PDB file of C-alpha atoms in Angstrom:
ATOM      1  CA  MET A1110     144.432  16.542 196.027  1.00 40.00           C
ATOM      2  CA  SER A1111     143.836  19.581 193.780  1.00 44.00           C
ATOM      3  CA  SER A1112     146.473  21.734 192.796  1.00 46.00           C
ATOM      4  CA  GLY A1113     146.515  25.461 191.915  1.00 50.00           C
ATOM      5  CA  LEU A1114     144.741  28.312 193.308  1.00 50.00           C
ATOM      6  CA  SER A1115     142.068  27.471 195.977  1.00 51.00           C
ATOM      7  CA  ALA A1116     139.384  30.159 195.889  1.00 57.00           C
ATOM      8  CA  ASN A1117     137.430  31.362 192.883  1.00 65.00           C
ATOM      9  CA  PHE A1118     138.961  34.943 193.106  1.00 68.00           C
ATOM     10  CA  HIS A1119     139.493  37.047 189.960  1.00 74.00           C
ATOM     11  CA  PRO A1120     143.264  36.726 188.677  1.00 80.00           C
ATOM     12  CA  LEU A1121     143.937  40.235 189.459  1.00 82.00           C
ATOM     13  CA  VAL A1122     143.404  39.568 193.301  1.00 79.00           C
ATOM     14  CA  TYR A1123     145.932  36.801 193.127  1.00 81.00           C
ATOM     15  CA  ILE A1124     148.370  39.220 191.431  1.00 87.00           C
ATOM     16  CA  ILE A1125     147.965  41.898 193.885  1.00 87.00           C
ATOM     17  CA  ASP A1126     148.107  39.638 196.806  1.00 85.00           C
ATOM     18  CA  TYR A1127     151.293  37.855 195.513  1.00 88.00           C
ATOM     19  CA  ALA A1128     152.881  41.329 194.865  1.00 92.00           C
ATOM     20  CA  LEU A1129     151.886  42.632 198.499  1.00 92.00           C
ATOM     21  CA  GLY A1130     153.008  39.314 199.859  1.00 91.00           C
ATOM     22  CA  MET A1131     156.301  39.222 198.297  1.00 93.00           C
ATOM     23  CA  ILE A1132     157.038  42.811 199.280  1.00 95.00           C
ATOM     24  CA  MET A1133     155.968  41.826 202.890  1.00 94.00           C
ATOM     25  CA  TRP A1134     158.263  38.905 203.080  1.00 93.00           C
ATOM     26  CA  THR A1135     161.208  40.729 201.529  1.00 94.00           C
ATOM     27  CA  LEU A1136     160.900  43.358 204.340  1.00 95.00           C
ATOM     28  CA  ILE A1137     160.687  40.690 206.990  1.00 95.00           C
ATOM     29  CA  GLY A1138     163.538  38.856 205.229  1.00 93.00           C
ATOM     30  CA  LYS A1139     165.714  42.134 205.433  1.00 93.00           C
ATOM     31  CA  VAL A1140     165.052  42.545 209.326  1.00 94.00           C
ATOM     32  CA  ALA A1141     166.228  38.793 209.422  1.00 92.00           C
ATOM     33  CA  MET A1142     169.208  39.184 207.540  1.00 91.00           C
ATOM     34  CA  ASN A1143     170.311  42.487 209.145  1.00 90.00           C
ATOM     35  CA  ILE A1144     170.653  40.403 212.288  1.00 90.00           C
ATOM     36  CA  PHE A1145     173.678  38.532 210.688  1.00 90.00           C
ATOM     37  CA  GLN A1146     174.890  41.277 208.296  1.00 88.00           C
ATOM     38  CA  LYS A1147     175.281  44.956 208.196  1.00 87.00           C
ATOM     39  CA  GLU A1148     173.017  46.871 205.797  1.00 84.00           C
ATOM     40  CA  ASP A1149     176.077  48.287 203.914  1.00 85.00           C
ATOM     41  CA  SER A1150     177.512  44.538 203.635  1.00 87.00           C
ATOM     42  CA  GLU A1151     179.066  43.268 200.559  1.00 88.00           C
ATOM     43  CA  PHE A1152     177.040  39.981 200.746  1.00 88.00           C
ATOM     44  CA  PHE A1153     175.070  39.435 197.756  1.00 88.00           C
ATOM     45  CA  PHE A1154     171.795  38.739 199.227  1.00 86.00           C
ATOM     46  CA  MET A1155     171.877  41.595 201.598  1.00 87.00           C
ATOM     47  CA  LYS A1156     172.640  43.998 198.647  1.00 89.00           C
ATOM     48  CA  ILE A1157     169.414  42.548 196.977  1.00 89.00           C
ATOM     49  CA  PHE A1158     167.426  42.979 200.065  1.00 87.00           C
ATOM     50  CA  VAL A1159     168.775  46.644 200.487  1.00 90.00           C
ATOM     51  CA  LYS A1160     168.140  47.360 196.846  1.00 92.00           C
ATOM     52  CA  ILE A1161     164.515  46.011 197.024  1.00 92.00           C
ATOM     53  CA  THR A1162     163.293  47.300 200.286  1.00 93.00           C
ATOM     54  CA  ASN A1163     164.784  50.767 200.391  1.00 94.00           C
ATOM     55  CA  PRO A1164     162.188  52.439 197.960  1.00 96.00           C
ATOM     56  CA  PHE A1165     159.447  51.295 200.369  1.00 95.00           C
ATOM     57  CA  ILE A1166     161.436  52.597 203.446  1.00 95.00           C
ATOM     58  CA  LYS A1167     161.566  55.821 201.694  1.00 96.00           C
ATOM     59  CA  LEU A1168     158.073  55.765 200.775  1.00 96.00           C
ATOM     60  CA  PHE A1169     156.833  55.063 204.174  1.00 96.00           C
ATOM     61  CA  LYS A1170     159.273  57.402 205.786  1.00 96.00           C
ATOM     62  CA  PRO A1171     156.729  60.287 206.531  1.00 96.00           C
ATOM     63  CA  ILE A1172     154.720  57.829 208.677  1.00 95.00           C
ATOM     64  CA  THR A1173     157.387  56.018 210.252  1.00 95.00           C
ATOM     65  CA  PRO A1174     157.680  57.109 213.975  1.00 95.00           C
ATOM     66  CA  LYS A1175     161.229  58.410 214.632  1.00 94.00           C
ATOM     67  CA  PHE A1176     161.675  56.274 217.878  1.00 96.00           C
ATOM     68  CA  ILE A1177     161.689  53.069 215.904  1.00 95.00           C
ATOM     69  CA  ILE A1178     165.360  51.882 215.428  1.00 94.00           C
ATOM     70  CA  ALA A1179     166.597  51.722 211.968  1.00 91.00           C
ATOM     71  CA  PRO A1180     166.883  47.899 211.851  1.00 92.00           C
ATOM     72  CA  LEU A1181     163.332  47.379 212.713  1.00 94.00           C
ATOM     73  CA  VAL A1182     161.783  49.881 210.194  1.00 95.00           C
ATOM     74  CA  PRO A1183     161.303  47.380 207.427  1.00 96.00           C
ATOM     75  CA  LEU A1184     159.294  45.177 210.038  1.00 95.00           C
ATOM     76  CA  TYR A1185     157.101  48.227 210.696  1.00 96.00           C
ATOM     77  CA  ILE A1186     156.510  48.664 206.926  1.00 96.00           C
ATOM     78  CA  ALA A1187     155.835  45.026 206.644  1.00 96.00           C
ATOM     79  CA  TRP A1188     153.119  45.233 209.190  1.00 95.00           C
ATOM     80  CA  PHE A1189     151.294  47.659 206.875  1.00 93.00           C
ATOM     81  CA  PHE A1190     151.494  45.224 203.933  1.00 92.00           C
ATOM     82  CA  PHE A1191     150.233  42.588 206.354  1.00 90.00           C
ATOM     83  CA  MET A1192     147.283  44.873 207.436  1.00 88.00           C
ATOM     84  CA  ILE A1193     146.374  45.546 203.761  1.00 87.00           C
ATOM     85  CA  ARG A1194     146.384  41.955 203.047  1.00 84.00           C
ATOM     86  CA  PHE A1195     144.494  40.706 205.998  1.00 81.00           C
ATOM     87  CA  TYR A1196     141.904  43.490 206.517  1.00 79.00           C
ATOM     88  CA  LEU A1197     141.666  45.672 203.458  1.00 79.00           C
ATOM     89  CA  MET A1198     141.661  43.452 200.679  1.00 78.00           C
ATOM     90  CA  PRO A1199     138.744  41.256 202.136  1.00 75.00           C
ATOM     91  CA  TRP A1200     136.767  44.040 203.055  1.00 74.00           C
ATOM     92  CA  VAL A1201     137.264  45.569 199.551  1.00 73.00           C
ATOM     93  CA  LEU A1202     136.254  42.419 198.041  1.00 71.00           C
ATOM     94  CA  GLY A1203     133.267  41.927 200.169  1.00 69.00           C
ATOM     95  CA  TYR A1204     134.424  39.161 202.368  1.00 67.00           C
ATOM     96  CA  SER A1205     134.954  38.822 205.929  1.00 57.00           C
ATOM     97  CA  VAL A1206     138.608  38.584 207.406  1.00 52.00           C
ATOM     98  CA  MET A1207     140.017  35.408 205.791  1.00 55.00           C
ATOM     99  CA  GLY A1208     142.327  34.230 208.843  1.00 53.00           C
ATOM    100  CA  MET A1209     145.854  32.842 208.976  1.00 42.00           C
ATOM    101  CA  LEU A1210     147.224  30.980 206.233  1.00 41.00           C
ATOM    102  CA  SER A1211     144.440  31.874 203.963  1.00 61.00           C
ATOM    103  CA  PHE A1212     146.416  34.323 202.017  1.00 71.00           C
ATOM    104  CA  PRO A1213     146.768  33.095 198.303  1.00 74.00           C
ATOM    105  CA  LEU A1214     150.628  33.376 198.463  1.00 79.00           C
ATOM    106  CA  GLU A1215     151.074  31.522 201.754  1.00 77.00           C
ATOM    107  CA  SER A1216     148.321  28.951 200.974  1.00 76.00           C
ATOM    108  CA  GLU A1217     150.047  27.900 197.760  1.00 80.00           C
ATOM    109  CA  ILE A1218     153.473  27.667 199.405  1.00 82.00           C
ATOM    110  CA  SER A1219     152.204  25.705 202.349  1.00 81.00           C
ATOM    111  CA  ARG A1220     150.273  23.314 199.772  1.00 83.00           C
ATOM    112  CA  GLN A1221     153.436  22.824 197.795  1.00 87.00           C
ATOM    113  CA  ILE A1222     155.411  22.078 200.957  1.00 87.00           C
ATOM    114  CA  TYR A1223     152.695  19.542 202.151  1.00 86.00           C
ATOM    115  CA  GLN A1224     152.778  17.899 198.710  1.00 87.00           C
ATOM    116  CA  PHE A1225     156.600  17.751 198.601  1.00 87.00           C
ATOM    117  CA  PHE A1226     156.961  16.031 202.337  1.00 86.00           C
ATOM    118  CA  ASN A1227     153.818  13.942 201.604  1.00 85.00           C
ATOM    119  CA  SER A1228     155.522  12.317 198.448  1.00 85.00           C
ATOM    120  CA  ILE A1229     158.728  11.629 200.420  1.00 82.00           C
ATOM    121  CA  LYS A1230     158.544   7.932 201.498  1.00 73.00           C
ATOM    122  CA  PHE A1231     160.676   7.389 204.788  1.00 68.00           C
TER     123      PHE A1231
END
């Protein structure tokens, strides 16, 4: 079984996708964390989520509809990052739409999880 990056993309493509993916998943994580914690919570992880995601929330404020309730705004913004990764990046690179789990970040994570559980002997 091979390890490492699966497709023959330029390393810059991986760097951009990993960065966009981390932002997207952090925004989604903030929404999930906000189910259990208030945004002004003193909980360490919530403080990190707020600190990392607030600049993106402020950046997207001009195009965020006012009817979206505040706890769901990060999910709305994460959708933009998903759309960029799923449609814009393949189009810019000259590829057709890649499909689910073909994102380099998620593919690598799923490969590592598979290898981990495959190595466990029950």
